[in-house]
mmCIF file of C-alpha atoms in Angstrom:
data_model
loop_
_atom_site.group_PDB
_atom_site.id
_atom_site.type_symbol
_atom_site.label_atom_id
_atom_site.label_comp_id
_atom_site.label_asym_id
_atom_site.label_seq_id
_atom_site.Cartn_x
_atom_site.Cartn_y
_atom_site.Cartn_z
ATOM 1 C CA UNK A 1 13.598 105.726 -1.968
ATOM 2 C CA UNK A 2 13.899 103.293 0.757
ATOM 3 C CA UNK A 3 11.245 100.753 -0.726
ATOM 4 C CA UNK A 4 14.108 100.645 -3.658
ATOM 5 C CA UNK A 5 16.907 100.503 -1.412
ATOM 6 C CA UNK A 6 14.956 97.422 -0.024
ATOM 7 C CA UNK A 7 14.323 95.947 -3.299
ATOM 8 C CA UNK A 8 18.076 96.299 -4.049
ATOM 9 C CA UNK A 9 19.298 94.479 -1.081
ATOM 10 C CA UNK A 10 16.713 91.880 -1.669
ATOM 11 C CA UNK A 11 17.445 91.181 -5.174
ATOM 12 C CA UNK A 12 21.332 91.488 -3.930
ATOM 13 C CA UNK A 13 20.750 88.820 -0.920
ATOM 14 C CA UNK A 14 18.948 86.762 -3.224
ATOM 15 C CA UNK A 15 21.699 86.693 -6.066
ATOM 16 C CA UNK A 16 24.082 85.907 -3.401
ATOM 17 C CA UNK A 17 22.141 82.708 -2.202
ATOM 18 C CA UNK A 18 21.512 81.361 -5.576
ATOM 19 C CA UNK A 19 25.589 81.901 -6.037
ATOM 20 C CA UNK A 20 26.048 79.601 -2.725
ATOM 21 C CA UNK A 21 23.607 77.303 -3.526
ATOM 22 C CA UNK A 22 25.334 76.724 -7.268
ATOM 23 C CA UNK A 23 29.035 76.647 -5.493
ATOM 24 C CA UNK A 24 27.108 73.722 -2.835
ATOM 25 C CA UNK A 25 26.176 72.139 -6.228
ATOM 26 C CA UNK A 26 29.421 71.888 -7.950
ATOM 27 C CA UNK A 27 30.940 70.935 -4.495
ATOM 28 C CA UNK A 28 28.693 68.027 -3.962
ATOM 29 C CA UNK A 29 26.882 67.143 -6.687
ATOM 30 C CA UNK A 30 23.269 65.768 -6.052
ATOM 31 C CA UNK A 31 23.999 62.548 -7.923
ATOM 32 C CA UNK A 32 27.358 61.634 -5.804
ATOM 33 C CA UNK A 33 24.834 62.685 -2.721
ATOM 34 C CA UNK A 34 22.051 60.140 -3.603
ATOM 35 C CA UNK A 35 24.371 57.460 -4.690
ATOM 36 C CA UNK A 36 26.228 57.274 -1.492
ATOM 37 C CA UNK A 37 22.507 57.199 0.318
ATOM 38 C CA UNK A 38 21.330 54.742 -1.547
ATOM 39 C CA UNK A 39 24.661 52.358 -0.957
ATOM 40 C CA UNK A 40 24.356 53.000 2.755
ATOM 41 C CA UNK A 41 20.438 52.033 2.494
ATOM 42 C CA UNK A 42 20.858 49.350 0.389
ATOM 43 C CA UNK A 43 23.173 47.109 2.717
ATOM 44 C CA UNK A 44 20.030 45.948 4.609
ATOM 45 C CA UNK A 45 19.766 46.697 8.651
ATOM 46 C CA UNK A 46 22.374 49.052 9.625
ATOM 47 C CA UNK A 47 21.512 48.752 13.676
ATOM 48 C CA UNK A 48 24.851 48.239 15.337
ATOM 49 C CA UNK A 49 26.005 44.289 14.761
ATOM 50 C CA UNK A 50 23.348 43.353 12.130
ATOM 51 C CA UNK A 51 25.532 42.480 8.602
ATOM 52 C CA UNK A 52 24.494 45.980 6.929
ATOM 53 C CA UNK A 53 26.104 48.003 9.805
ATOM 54 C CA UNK A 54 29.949 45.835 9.129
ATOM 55 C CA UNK A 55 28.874 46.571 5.408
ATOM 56 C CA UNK A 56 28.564 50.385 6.139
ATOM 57 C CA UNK A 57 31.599 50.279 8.190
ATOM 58 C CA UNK A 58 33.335 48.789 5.563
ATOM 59 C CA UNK A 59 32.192 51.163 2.933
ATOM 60 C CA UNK A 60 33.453 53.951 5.390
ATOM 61 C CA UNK A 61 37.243 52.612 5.946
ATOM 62 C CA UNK A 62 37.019 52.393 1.756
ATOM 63 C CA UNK A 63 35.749 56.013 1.273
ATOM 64 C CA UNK A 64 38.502 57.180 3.999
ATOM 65 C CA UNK A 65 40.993 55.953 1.911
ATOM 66 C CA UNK A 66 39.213 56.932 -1.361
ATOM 67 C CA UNK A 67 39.941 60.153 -0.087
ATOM 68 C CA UNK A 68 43.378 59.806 0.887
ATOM 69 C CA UNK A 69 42.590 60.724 4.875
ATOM 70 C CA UNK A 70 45.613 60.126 6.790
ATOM 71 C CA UNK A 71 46.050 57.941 9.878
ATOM 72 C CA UNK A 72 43.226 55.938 8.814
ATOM 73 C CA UNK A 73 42.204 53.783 12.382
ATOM 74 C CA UNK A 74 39.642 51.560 12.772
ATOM 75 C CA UNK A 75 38.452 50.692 16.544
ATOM 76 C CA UNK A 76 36.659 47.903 17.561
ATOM 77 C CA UNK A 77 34.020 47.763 20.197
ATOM 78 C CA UNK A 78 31.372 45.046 21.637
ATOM 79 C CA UNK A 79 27.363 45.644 21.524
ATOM 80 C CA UNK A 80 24.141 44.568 23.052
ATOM 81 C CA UNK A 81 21.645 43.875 20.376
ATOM 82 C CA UNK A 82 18.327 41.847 19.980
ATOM 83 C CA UNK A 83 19.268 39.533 16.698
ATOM 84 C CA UNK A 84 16.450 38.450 14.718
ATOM 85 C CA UNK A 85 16.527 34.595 13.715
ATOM 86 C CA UNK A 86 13.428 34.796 11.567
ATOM 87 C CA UNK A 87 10.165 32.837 12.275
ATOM 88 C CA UNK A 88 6.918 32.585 10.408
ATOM 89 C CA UNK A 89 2.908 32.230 10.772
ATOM 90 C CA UNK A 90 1.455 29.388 9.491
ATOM 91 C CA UNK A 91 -2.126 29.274 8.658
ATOM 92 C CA UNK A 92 -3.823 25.833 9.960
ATOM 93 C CA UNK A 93 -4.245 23.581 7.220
ATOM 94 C CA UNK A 94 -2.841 25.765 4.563
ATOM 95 C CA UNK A 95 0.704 25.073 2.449
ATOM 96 C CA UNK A 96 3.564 26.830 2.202
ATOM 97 C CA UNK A 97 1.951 29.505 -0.040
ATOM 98 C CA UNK A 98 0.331 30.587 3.549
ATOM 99 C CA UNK A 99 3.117 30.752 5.409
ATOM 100 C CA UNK A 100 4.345 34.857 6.377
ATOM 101 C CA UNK A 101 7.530 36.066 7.379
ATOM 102 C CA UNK A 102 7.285 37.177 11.050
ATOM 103 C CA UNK A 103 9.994 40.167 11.606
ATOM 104 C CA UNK A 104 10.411 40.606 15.468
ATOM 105 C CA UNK A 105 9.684 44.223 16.986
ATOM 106 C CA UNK A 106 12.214 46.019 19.824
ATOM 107 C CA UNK A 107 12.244 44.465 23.140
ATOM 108 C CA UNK A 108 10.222 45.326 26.165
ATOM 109 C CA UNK A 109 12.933 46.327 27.854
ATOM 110 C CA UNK A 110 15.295 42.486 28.232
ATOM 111 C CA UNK A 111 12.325 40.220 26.663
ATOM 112 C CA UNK A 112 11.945 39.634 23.174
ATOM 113 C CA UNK A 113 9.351 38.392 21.464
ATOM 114 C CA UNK A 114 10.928 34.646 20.892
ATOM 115 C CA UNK A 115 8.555 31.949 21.262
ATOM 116 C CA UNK A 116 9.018 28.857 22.944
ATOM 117 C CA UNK A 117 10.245 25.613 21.941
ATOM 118 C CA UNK A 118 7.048 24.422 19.373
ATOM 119 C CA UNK A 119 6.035 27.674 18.565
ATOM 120 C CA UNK A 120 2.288 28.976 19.852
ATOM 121 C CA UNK A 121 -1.202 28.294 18.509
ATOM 122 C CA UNK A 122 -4.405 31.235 18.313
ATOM 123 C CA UNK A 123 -7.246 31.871 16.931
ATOM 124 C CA UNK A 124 -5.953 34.668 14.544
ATOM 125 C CA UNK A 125 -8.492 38.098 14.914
ATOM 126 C CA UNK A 126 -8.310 41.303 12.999
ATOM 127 C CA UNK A 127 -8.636 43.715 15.643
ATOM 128 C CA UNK A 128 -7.837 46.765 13.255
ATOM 129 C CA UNK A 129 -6.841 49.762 15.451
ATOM 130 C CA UNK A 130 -7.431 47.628 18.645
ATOM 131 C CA UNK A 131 -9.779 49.780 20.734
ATOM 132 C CA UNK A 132 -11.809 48.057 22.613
ATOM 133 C CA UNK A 133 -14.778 48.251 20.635
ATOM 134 C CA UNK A 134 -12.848 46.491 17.566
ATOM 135 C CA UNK A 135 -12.778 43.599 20.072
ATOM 136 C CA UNK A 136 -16.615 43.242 20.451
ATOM 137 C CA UNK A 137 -17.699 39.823 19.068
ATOM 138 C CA UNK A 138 -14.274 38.133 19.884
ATOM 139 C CA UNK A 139 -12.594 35.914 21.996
ATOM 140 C CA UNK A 140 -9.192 38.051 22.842
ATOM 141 C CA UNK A 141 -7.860 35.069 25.398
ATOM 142 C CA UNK A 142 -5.202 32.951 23.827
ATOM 143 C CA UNK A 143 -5.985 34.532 20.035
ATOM 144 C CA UNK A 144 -3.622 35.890 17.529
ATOM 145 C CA UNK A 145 -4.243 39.490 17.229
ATOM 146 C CA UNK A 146 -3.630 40.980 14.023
ATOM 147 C CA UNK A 147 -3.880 45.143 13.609
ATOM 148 C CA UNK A 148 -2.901 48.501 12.425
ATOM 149 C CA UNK A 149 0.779 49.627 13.241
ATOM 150 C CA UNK A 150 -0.238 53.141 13.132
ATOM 151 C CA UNK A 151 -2.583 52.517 16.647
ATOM 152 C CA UNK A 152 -0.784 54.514 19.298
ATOM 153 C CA UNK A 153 -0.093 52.044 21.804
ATOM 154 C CA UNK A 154 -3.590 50.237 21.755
ATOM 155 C CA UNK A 155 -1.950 46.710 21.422
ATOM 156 C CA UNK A 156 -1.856 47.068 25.374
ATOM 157 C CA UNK A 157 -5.627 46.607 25.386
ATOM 158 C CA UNK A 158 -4.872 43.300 23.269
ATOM 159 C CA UNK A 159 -2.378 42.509 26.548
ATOM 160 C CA UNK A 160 -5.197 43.747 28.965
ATOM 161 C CA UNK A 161 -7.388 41.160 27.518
ATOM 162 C CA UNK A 162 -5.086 37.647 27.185
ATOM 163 C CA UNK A 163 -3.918 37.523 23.688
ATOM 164 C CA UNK A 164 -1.172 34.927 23.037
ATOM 165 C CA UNK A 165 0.726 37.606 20.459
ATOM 166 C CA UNK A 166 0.566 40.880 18.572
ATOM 167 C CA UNK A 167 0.718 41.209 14.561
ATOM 168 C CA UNK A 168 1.339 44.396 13.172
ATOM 169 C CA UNK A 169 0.370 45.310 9.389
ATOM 170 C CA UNK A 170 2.852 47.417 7.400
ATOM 171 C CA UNK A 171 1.120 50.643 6.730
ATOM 172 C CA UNK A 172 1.536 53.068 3.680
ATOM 173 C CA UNK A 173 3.326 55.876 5.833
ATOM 174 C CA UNK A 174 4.370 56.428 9.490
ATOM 175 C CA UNK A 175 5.868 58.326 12.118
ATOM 176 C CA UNK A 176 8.782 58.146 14.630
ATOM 177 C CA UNK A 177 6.117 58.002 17.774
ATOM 178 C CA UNK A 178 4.436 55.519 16.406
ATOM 179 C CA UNK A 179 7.350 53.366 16.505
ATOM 180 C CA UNK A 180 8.235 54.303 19.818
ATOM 181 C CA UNK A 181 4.936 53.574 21.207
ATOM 182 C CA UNK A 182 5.107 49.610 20.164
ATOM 183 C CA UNK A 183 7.378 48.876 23.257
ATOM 184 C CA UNK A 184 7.947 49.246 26.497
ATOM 185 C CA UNK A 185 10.814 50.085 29.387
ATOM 186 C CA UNK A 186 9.178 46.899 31.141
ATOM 187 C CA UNK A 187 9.524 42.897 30.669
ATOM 188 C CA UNK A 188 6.139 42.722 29.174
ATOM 189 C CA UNK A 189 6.138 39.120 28.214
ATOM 190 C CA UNK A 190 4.126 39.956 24.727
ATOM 191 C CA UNK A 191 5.183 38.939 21.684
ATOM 192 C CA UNK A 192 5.265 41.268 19.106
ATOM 193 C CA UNK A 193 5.433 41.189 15.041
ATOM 194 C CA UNK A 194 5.514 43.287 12.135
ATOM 195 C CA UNK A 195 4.569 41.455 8.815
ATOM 196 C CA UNK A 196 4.438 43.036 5.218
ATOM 197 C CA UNK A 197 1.431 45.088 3.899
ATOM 198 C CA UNK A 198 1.308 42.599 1.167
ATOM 199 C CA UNK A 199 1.245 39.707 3.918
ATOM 200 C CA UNK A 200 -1.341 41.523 6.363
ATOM 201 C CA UNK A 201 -3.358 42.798 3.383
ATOM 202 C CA UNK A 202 -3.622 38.216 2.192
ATOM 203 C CA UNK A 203 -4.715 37.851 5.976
ATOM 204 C CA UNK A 204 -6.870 40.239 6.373
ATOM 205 C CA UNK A 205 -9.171 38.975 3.373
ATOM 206 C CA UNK A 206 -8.884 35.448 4.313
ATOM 207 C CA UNK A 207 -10.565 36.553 7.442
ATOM 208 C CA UNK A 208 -12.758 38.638 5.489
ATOM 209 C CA UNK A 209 -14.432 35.474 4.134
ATOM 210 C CA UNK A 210 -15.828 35.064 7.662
ATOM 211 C CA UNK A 211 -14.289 31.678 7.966
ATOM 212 C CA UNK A 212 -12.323 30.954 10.989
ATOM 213 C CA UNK A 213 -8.865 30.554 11.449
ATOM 214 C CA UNK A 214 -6.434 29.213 13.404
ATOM 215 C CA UNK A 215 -2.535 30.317 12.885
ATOM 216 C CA UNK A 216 0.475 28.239 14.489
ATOM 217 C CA UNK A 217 3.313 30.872 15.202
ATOM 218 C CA UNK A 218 7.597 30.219 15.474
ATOM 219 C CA UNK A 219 10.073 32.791 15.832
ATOM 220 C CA UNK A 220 13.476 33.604 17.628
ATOM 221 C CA UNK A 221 14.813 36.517 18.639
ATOM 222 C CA UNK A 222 18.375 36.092 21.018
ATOM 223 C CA UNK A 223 20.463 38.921 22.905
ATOM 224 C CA UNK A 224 24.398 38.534 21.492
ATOM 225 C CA UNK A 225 27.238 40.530 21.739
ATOM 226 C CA UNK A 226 28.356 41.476 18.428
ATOM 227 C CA UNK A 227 31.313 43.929 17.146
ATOM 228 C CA UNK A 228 30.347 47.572 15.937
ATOM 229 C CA UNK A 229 33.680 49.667 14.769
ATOM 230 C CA UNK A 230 34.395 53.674 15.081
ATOM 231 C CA UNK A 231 36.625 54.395 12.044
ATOM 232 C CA UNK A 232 39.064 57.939 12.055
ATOM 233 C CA UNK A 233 40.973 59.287 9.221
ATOM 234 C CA UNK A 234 42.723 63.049 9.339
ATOM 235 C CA UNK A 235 43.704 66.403 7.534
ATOM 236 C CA UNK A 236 46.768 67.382 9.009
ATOM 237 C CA UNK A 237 46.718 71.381 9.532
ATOM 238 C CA UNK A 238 47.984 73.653 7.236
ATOM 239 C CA UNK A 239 49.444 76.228 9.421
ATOM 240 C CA UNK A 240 52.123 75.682 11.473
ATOM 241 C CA UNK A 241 51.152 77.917 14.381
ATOM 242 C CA UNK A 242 47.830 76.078 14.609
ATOM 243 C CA UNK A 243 48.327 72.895 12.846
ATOM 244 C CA UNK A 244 48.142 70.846 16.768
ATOM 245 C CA UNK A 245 44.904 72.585 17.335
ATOM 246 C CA UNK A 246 42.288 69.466 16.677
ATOM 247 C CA UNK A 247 38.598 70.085 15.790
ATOM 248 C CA UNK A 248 36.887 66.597 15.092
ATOM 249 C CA UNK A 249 34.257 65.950 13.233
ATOM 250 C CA UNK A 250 31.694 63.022 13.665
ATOM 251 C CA UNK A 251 28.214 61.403 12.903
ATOM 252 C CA UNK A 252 27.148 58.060 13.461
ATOM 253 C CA UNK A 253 26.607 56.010 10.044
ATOM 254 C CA UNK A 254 24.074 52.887 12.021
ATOM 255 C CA UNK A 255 20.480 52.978 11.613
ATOM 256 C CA UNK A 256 17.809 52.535 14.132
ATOM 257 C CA UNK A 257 14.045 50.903 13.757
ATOM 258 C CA UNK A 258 11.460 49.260 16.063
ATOM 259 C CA UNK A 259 12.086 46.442 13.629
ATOM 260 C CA UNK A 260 15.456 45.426 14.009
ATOM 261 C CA UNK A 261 15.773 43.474 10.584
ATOM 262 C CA UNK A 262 14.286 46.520 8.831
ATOM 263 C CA UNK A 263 16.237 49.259 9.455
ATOM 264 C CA UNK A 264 18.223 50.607 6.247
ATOM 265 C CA UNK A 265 18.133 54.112 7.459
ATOM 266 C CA UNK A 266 17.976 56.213 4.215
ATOM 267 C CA UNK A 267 17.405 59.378 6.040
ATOM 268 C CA UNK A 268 19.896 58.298 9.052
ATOM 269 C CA UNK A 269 22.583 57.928 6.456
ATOM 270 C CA UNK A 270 22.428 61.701 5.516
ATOM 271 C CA UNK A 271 24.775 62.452 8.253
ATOM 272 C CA UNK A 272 27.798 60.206 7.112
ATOM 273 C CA UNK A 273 26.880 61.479 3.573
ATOM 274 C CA UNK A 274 27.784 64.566 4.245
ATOM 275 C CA UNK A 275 30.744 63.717 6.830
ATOM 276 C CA UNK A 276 32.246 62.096 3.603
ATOM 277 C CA UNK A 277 31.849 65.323 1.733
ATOM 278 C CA UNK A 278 33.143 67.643 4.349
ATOM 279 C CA UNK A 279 36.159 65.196 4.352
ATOM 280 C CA UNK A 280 36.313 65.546 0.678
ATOM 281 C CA UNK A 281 36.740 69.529 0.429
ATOM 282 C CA UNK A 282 39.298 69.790 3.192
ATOM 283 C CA UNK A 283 41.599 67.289 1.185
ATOM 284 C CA UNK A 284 41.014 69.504 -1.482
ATOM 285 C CA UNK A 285 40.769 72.568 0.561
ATOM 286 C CA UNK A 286 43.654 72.339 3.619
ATOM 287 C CA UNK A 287 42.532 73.701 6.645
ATOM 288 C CA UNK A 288 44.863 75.738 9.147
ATOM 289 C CA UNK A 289 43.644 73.071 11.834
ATOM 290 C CA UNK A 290 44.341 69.442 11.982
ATOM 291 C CA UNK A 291 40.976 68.151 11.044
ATOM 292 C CA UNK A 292 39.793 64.445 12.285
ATOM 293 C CA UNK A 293 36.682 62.622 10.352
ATOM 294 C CA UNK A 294 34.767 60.521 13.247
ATOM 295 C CA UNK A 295 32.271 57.870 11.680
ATOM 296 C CA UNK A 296 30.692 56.186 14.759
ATOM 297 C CA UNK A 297 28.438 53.300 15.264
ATOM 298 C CA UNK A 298 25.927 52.492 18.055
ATOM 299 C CA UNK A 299 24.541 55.519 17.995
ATOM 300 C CA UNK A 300 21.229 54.479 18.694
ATOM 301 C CA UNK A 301 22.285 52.176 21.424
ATOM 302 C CA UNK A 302 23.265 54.874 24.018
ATOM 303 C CA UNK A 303 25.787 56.943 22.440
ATOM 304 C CA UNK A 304 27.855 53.663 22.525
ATOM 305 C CA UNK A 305 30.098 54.908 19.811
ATOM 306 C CA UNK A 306 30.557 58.408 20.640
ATOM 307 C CA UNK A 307 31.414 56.916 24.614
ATOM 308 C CA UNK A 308 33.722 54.538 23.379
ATOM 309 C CA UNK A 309 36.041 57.167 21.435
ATOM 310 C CA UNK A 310 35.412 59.579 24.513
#
């Protein structure tokens, strides 16, 4: 008798779910949910001050007012970011079809990886994974060290050992540590470089043919204060008793990566999706409480969005 009285509830609990997950559904339909992704991924780096994040803030004030919000505000705010200017290996000898696109990684804490005036010269080494017994057989002082991003922190054996620079390969898949791993809360003057898989994958076999090569390196990377913006929109409350009450509602629509230029934050733009959808069925659906939308920026960059409505 109870086992059925079980089975009951089940099948009841279960009917209910499926009837909230199709009401979810017709609320936000998975196609309006993967298109707005995708535009917030596809405007290129969304870290606070790159192009992709004024693109995403634009796209923001537009969807406010898509939605008819009311006192639509946009505030304006200075950041400190590491810009990427772009540089490039060269191979010695070789044309432009072996020259690779050199994408700058985080700071160690104030220094970037910019290289001086000229550029730098190595010997360029595949050091795969960078222990120390990848190094056997080489020179490490003054080379070019290309390897594995997903290493841990092993490039500081590289440093340990004198090399002029640090080339990371693209790998298939990776995690969050191993991003944080590839710098440090120190000045370590180390430059430091993430290149393509297709790039590191035409390196690696023109090392592979045993010849030796020599690479010439240039690349910029500059600290600049650029503009990041916190836009607002509202739902004025429905009830008059509680229509000055205020609840806000916020997430942060930047995107953060060890690789500055690379950061299009697919899965960081899953928060400001559904911001924009919660903003949708209150206009649709007043609420009894005035109701503010908060899309932020600098997230990543201490809470510098968040602190700067605070």
């Amino acid at each position: 008798m109870a086992a059925a009285a079980l089975c009951v509830t089940q099948a009841s609990l279960c009917a209910a779910e499926v009837e909230m997950v199709e009401r979810l559904r017709r609320l936000a339909p998975v196609s309006r949910l993967k298109e707005t992704v995708e535009s917030f991924s596809g405007f290129g780096s969304r870290v606070a001050g790159y192009p992709g994040a004024k693109k995403a803030a634009l796209y923001v004030q537009q969807s406010f007012t898509e939605i008819d919000l009311a006192s639509i505000t946009v505030h304006k705010y200075d950041v400190s970011i590491p810009v990427d200017k772009g540089g490039h290996l060269q191979l010695e000898g070789g044309g432009e079809g072996e020259r690779v696109r050199l994408f700058g990684l985080w700071p160690n804490l104030v220094r970037t990886s910019s290289l001086p005036e000229g550029g730098i010269e190595g010997q360029l080494i595949d050091t795969g994974k960078c222990e120390f017994s990848d190094l056997d057989g080489f020179d490490p002082v003054g080379a070019i060290a290309l390897m594995d991003f997903n290493s841990g922190d092993n490039w500081l054996n590289c440093a340990y050992l004198g090399v002029a620079a640090v080339i990371f390969v693209e790998p298939d898949s990776t995690v969050y540590l191993e991003g944080e791993r590839k710098f440090l809360t120190m000045p370590l003057d180390l430059p430091r470089f993430w290149v393509s898989k297709a790039d590191g994958e035409f390196l690696r076999v023109r090392l592979a043919t045993g010849d030796s090569l020599r690479a010439h390196l240039e690349y910029r990377m500059d600290w600049e204060r650029r503009p990041a913006w916190n836009i607002m929109g509202a739902i004025p409350g429905y009830d008059p008793l509680l229509k000055n009450d205020t609840i806000v509602l916020e997430s942060y629509y930047d995107a953060m990566s060890v690789v500055p230029e690379l950061a299009p934050g697919a899965e960081q733009a899953s928060g400001i999706t559904a911001l924009l959808e919660l903003a949708r069925y209150f206009r649709e659906n007043p609420p009894d409480r005035t109701v503010v939308f908060l899309a932020t920026s600098a997230h990543h960059l201490g809470l510098r969005g968040v602190d700067d409505f605070i």
